[in-house]
Rosetta silent file (secondary structure, phi, psi, omega in degrees, C-alpha in Angstrom):
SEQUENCE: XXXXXXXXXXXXXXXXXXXXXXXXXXXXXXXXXXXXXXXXXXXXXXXXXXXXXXXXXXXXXXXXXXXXXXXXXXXXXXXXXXXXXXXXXXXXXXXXXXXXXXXXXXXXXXXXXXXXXXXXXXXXXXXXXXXXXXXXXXXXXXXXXXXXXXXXXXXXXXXXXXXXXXXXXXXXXXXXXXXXX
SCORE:     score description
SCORE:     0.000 S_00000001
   1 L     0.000  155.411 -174.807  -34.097   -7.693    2.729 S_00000001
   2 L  -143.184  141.064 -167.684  -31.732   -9.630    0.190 S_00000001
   3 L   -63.957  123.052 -179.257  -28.932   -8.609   -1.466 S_00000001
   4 L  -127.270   75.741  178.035  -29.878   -7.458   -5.292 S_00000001
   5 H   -21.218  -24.245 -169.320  -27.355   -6.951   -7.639 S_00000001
   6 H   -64.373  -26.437  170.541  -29.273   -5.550  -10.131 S_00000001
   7 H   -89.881    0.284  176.357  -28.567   -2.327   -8.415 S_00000001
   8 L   -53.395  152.385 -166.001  -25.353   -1.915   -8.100 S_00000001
   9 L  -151.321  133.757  164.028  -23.624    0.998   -8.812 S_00000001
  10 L  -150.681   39.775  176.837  -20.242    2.385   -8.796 S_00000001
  11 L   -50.774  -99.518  -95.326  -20.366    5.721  -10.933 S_00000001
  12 L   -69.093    8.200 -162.058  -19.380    7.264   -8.309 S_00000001
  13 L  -105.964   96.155  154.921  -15.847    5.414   -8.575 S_00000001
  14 L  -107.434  108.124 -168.013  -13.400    7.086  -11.112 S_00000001
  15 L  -103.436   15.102  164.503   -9.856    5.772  -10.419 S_00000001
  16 L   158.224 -175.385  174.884   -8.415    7.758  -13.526 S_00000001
  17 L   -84.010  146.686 -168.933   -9.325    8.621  -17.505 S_00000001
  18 H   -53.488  -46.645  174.096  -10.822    5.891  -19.120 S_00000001
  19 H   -40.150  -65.277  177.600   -7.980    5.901  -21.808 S_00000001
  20 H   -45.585  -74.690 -146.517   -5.604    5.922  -19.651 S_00000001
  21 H   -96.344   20.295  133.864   -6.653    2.777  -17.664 S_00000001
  22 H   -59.684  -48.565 -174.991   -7.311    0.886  -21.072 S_00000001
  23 H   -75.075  -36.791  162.507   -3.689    1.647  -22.276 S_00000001
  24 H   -25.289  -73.527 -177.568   -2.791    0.168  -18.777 S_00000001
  25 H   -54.261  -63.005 -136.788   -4.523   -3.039  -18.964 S_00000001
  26 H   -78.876  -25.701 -174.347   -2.849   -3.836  -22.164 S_00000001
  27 H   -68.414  -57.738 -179.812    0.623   -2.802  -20.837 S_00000001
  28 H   -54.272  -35.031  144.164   -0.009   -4.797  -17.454 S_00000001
  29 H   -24.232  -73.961 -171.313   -0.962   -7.588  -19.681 S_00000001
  30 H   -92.415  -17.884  178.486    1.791   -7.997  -21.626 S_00000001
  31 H  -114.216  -48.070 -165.788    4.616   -6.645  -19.418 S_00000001
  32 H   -80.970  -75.292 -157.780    3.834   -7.554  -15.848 S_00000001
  33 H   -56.821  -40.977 -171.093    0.905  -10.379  -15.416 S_00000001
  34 L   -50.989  102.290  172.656    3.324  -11.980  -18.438 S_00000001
  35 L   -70.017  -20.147  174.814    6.007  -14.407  -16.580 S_00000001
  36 L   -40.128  -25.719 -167.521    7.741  -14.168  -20.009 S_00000001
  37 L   -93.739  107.560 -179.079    9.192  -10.567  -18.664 S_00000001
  38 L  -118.254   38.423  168.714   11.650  -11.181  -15.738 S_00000001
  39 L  -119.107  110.489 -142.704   13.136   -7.664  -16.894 S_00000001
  40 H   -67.535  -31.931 -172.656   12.168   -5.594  -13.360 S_00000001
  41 H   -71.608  -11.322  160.496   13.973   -2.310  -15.034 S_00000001
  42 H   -82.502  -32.006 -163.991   11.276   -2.004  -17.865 S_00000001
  43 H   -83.400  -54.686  174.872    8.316   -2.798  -15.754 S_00000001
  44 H   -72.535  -14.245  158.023    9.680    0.062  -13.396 S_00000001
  45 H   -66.222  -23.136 -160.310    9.885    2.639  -16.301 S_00000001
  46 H   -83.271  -52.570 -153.926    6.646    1.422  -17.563 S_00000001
  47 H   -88.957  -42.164 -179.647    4.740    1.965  -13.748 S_00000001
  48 H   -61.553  -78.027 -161.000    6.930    5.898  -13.587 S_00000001
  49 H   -43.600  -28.064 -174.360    5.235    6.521  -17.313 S_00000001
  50 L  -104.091   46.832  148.946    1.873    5.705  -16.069 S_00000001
  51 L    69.236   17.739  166.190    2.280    8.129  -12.945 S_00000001
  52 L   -64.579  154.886  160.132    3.781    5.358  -10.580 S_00000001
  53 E  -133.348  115.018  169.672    6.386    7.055   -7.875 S_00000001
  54 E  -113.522  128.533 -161.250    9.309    4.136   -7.463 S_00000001
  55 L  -102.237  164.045  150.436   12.413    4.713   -5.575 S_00000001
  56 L   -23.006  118.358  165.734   15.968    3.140   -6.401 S_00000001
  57 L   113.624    1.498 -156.959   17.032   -0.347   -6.012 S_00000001
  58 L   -75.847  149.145  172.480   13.495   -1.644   -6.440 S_00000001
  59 E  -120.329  127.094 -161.695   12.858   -5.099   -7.593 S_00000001
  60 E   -97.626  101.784 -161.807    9.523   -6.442   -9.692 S_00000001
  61 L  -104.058  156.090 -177.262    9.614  -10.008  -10.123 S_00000001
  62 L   -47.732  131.465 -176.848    7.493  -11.903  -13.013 S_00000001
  63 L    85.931   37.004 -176.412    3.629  -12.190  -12.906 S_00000001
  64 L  -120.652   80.991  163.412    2.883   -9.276  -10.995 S_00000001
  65 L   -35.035  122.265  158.111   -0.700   -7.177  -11.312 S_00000001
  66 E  -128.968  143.974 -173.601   -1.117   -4.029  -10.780 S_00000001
  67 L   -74.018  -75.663  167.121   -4.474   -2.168  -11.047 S_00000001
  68 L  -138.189  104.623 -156.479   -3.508    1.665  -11.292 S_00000001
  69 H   -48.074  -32.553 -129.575    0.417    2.162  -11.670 S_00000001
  70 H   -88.978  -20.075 -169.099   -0.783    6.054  -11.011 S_00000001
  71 H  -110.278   29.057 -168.071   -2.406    5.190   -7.080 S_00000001
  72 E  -117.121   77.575  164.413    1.353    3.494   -6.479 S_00000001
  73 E   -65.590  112.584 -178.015    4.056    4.245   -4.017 S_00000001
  74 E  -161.817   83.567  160.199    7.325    2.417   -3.646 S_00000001
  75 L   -15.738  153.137 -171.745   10.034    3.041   -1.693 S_00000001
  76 L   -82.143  119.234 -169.342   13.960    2.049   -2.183 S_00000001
  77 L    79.249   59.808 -160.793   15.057   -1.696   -2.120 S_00000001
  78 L  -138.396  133.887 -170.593   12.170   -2.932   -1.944 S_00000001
  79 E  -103.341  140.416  177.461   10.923   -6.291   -3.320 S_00000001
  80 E  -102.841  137.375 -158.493    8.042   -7.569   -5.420 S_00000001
  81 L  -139.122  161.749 -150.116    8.231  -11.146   -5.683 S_00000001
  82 L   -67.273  131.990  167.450    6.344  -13.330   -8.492 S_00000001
  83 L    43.663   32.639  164.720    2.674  -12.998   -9.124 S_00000001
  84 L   -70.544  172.366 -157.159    1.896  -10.484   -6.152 S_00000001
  85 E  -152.655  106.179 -175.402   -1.403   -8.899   -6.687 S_00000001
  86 E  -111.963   64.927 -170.176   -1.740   -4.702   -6.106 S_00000001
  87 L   -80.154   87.231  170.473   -5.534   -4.515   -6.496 S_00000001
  88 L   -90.337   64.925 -164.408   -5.033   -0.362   -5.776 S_00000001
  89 L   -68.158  -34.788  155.913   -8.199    0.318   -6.032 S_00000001
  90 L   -99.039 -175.988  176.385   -7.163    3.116   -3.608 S_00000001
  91 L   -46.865  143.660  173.392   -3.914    4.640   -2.751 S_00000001
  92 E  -109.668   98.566  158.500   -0.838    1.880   -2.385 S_00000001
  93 E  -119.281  112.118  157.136    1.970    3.398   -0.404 S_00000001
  94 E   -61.768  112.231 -156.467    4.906    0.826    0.076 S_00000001
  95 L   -98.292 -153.948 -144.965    7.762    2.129    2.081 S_00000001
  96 L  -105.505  156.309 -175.774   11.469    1.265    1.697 S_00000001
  97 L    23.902   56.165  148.956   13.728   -2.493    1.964 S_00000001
  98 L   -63.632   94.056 -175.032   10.094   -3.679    1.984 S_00000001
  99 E  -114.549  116.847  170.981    9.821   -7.467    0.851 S_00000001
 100 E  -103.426   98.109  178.854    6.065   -8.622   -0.680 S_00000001
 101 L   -64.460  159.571  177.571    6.741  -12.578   -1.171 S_00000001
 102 L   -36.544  120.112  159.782    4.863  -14.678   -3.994 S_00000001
 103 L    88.256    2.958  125.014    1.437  -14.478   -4.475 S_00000001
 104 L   -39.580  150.645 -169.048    0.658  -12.241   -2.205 S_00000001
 105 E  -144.193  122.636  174.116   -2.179   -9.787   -2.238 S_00000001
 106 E   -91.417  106.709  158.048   -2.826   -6.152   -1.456 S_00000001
 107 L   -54.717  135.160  165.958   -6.538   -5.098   -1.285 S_00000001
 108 L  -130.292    0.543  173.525   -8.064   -1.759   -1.549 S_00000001
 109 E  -134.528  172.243 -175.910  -11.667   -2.891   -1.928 S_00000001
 110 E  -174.923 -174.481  178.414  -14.422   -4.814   -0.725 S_00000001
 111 E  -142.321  144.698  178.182  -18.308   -4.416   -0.569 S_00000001
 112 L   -64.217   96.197 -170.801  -20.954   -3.576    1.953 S_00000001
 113 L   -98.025   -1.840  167.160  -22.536   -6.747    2.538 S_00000001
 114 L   -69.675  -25.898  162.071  -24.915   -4.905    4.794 S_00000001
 115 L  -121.238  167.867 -161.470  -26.918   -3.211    2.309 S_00000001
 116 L   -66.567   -4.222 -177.015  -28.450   -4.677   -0.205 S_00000001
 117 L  -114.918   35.463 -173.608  -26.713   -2.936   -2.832 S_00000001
 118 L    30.241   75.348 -159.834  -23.468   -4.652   -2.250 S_00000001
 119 L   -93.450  153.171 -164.410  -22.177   -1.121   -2.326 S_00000001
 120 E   -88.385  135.923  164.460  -18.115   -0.901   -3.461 S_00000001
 121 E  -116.930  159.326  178.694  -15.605    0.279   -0.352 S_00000001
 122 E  -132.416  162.446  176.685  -12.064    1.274   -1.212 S_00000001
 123 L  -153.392  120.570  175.831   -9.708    1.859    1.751 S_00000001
 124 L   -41.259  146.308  156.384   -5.818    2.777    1.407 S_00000001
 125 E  -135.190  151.094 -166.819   -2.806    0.343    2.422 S_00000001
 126 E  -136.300  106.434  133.562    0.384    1.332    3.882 S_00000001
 127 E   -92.477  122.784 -172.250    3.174   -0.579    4.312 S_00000001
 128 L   -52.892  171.625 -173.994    5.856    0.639    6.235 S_00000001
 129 L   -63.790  129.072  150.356    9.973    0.681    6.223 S_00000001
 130 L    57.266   18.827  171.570   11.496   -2.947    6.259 S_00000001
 131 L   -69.360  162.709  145.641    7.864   -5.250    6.841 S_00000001
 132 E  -122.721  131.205  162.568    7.602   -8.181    4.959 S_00000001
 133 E   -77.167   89.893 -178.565    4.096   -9.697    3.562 S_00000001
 134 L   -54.349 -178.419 -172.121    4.612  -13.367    3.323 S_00000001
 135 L   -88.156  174.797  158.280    3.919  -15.133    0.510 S_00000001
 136 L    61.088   39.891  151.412    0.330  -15.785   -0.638 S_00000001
 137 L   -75.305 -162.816 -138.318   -0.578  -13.638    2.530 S_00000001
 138 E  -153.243  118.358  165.479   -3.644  -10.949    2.753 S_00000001
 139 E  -131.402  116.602 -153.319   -3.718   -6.988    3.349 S_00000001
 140 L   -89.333  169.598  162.430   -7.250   -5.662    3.409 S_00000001
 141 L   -73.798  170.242 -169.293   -8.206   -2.391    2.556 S_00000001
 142 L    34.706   21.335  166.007   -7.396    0.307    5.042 S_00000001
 143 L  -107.829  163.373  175.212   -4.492   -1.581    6.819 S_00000001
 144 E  -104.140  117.044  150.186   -1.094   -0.241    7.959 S_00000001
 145 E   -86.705  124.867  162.786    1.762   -2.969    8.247 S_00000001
 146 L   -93.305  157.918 -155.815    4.181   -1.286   10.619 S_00000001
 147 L   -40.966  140.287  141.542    8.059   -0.818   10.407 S_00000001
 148 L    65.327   16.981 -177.150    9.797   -3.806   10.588 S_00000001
 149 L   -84.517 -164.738 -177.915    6.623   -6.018   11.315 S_00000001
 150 E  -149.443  129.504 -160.768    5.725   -9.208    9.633 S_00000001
 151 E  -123.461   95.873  168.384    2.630  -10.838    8.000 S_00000001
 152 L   -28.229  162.737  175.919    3.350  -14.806    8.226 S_00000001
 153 L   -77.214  138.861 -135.014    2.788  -17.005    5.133 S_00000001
 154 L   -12.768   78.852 -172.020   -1.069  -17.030    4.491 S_00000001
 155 L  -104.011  159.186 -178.925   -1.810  -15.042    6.805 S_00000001
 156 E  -151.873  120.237 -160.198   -4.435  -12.509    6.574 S_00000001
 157 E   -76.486   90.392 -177.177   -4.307   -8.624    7.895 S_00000001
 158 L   -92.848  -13.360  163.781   -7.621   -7.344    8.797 S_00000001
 159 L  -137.118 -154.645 -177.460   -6.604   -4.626   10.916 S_00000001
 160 L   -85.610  140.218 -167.179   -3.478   -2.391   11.729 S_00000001
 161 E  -113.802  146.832 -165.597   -0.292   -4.546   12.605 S_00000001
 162 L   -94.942  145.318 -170.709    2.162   -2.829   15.046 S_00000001
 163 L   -74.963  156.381 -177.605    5.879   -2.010   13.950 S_00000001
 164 L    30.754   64.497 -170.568    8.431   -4.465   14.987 S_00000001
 165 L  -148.636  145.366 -178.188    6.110   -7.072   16.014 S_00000001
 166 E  -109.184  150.979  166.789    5.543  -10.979   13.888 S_00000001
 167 E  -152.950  140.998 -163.992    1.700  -12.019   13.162 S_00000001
 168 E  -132.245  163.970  173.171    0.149  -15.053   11.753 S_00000001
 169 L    88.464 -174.838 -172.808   -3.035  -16.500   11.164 S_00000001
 170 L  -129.140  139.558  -61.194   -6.684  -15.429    9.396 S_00000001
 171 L   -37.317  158.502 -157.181   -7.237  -12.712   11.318 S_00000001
 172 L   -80.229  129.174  157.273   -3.741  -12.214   11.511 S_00000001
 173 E  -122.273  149.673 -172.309   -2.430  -11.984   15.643 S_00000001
 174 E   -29.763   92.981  174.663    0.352  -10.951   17.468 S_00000001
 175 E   -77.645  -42.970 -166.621    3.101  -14.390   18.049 S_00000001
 176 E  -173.049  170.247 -173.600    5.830  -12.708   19.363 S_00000001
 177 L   -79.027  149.463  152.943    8.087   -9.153   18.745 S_00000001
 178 L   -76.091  133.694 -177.124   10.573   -9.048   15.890 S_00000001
 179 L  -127.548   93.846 -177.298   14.111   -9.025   16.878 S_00000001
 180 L   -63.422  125.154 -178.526   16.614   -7.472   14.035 S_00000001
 181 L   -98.567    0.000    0.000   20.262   -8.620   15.176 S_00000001
């Protein structure tokens, strides 16, 4: 059997009203993706009108994609850093003093290369209280970074990474425990 595109399908995928995630794109366009905007308190008023929940202190830095503000969670002090990438195809929940470095990218989808009808998977990501996501690092669909871990600089998370713990590499693996002084 061989993989046929022709057959692909993803009705069954509604991630919001159609309007709605038109009126997005154009917003995400012009206020986010745009390094012209470095101003983080419009961008977070922007992602609360479209049905984002953002907590106090957070910071959005220029060039930063988001798929659907509305499938968006984000905890207090918590940093976005330039031209991260929140392809929330599913739920996003970000927890609190949370730092996602440049150019990183959180995944919520992928495809079934096992059948032939490259069928679309979505899977949730959770990052936890005080992780960081290095930059131009990886988070797959359906992983958890846990409190206070760490995802090395292009590194890439294929399964769930244990709180207070550092990990590096593609797949990402355990180097050594985090130690907050």
């Amino acid at each position: 059997m061989k993989t046929d595109l022709s057959t692909y399908s993803n009705l069954w995928y509604q991630p919001g009203n159609k309007l709605k995630i038109i009126c997005w794109y154009f917003i995400n366009v012009l206020f986010f993706i745009n390094p012209l905007n470095p101003i983080s308190g419009l961008k977070i008023l922007l992602l609360k009108l479209f049905g984002a929940k953002i907590g106090k202190g957070v910071v959005i830095k220029p060039g930063v994609n988001i798929k659907f503000p509305w499938l968006l969670t984000i905890g207090d002090y918590t940093w976005i850093g330039e031209k991260v990438w929140i392809d929330n195809l599913a739920e996003v929940i970000i927890g609190k003093n949370v730092c996602i470095s440049q150019e990183a990218m959180l995944l919520c989808g992928n495809h079934n290369y096992k059948k032939s009808t490259f069928d679309l998977m979505v899977g949730k990501v959770n990052i936890e209280d005080g992780a960081w996501v290095g930059a131009k690092s990886i988070v797959c669909p359906g992983v958890t970074i846990g409190s206070h871990a760490i995802l090395t600089v292009n590194s890439v998370a294929t399964t769930r990474l244990d709180a207070n713990n550092i990990y590096q590499g593609n797949p990402a693996k355990q180097i050594r425990k985090r130690v907050i002084e």
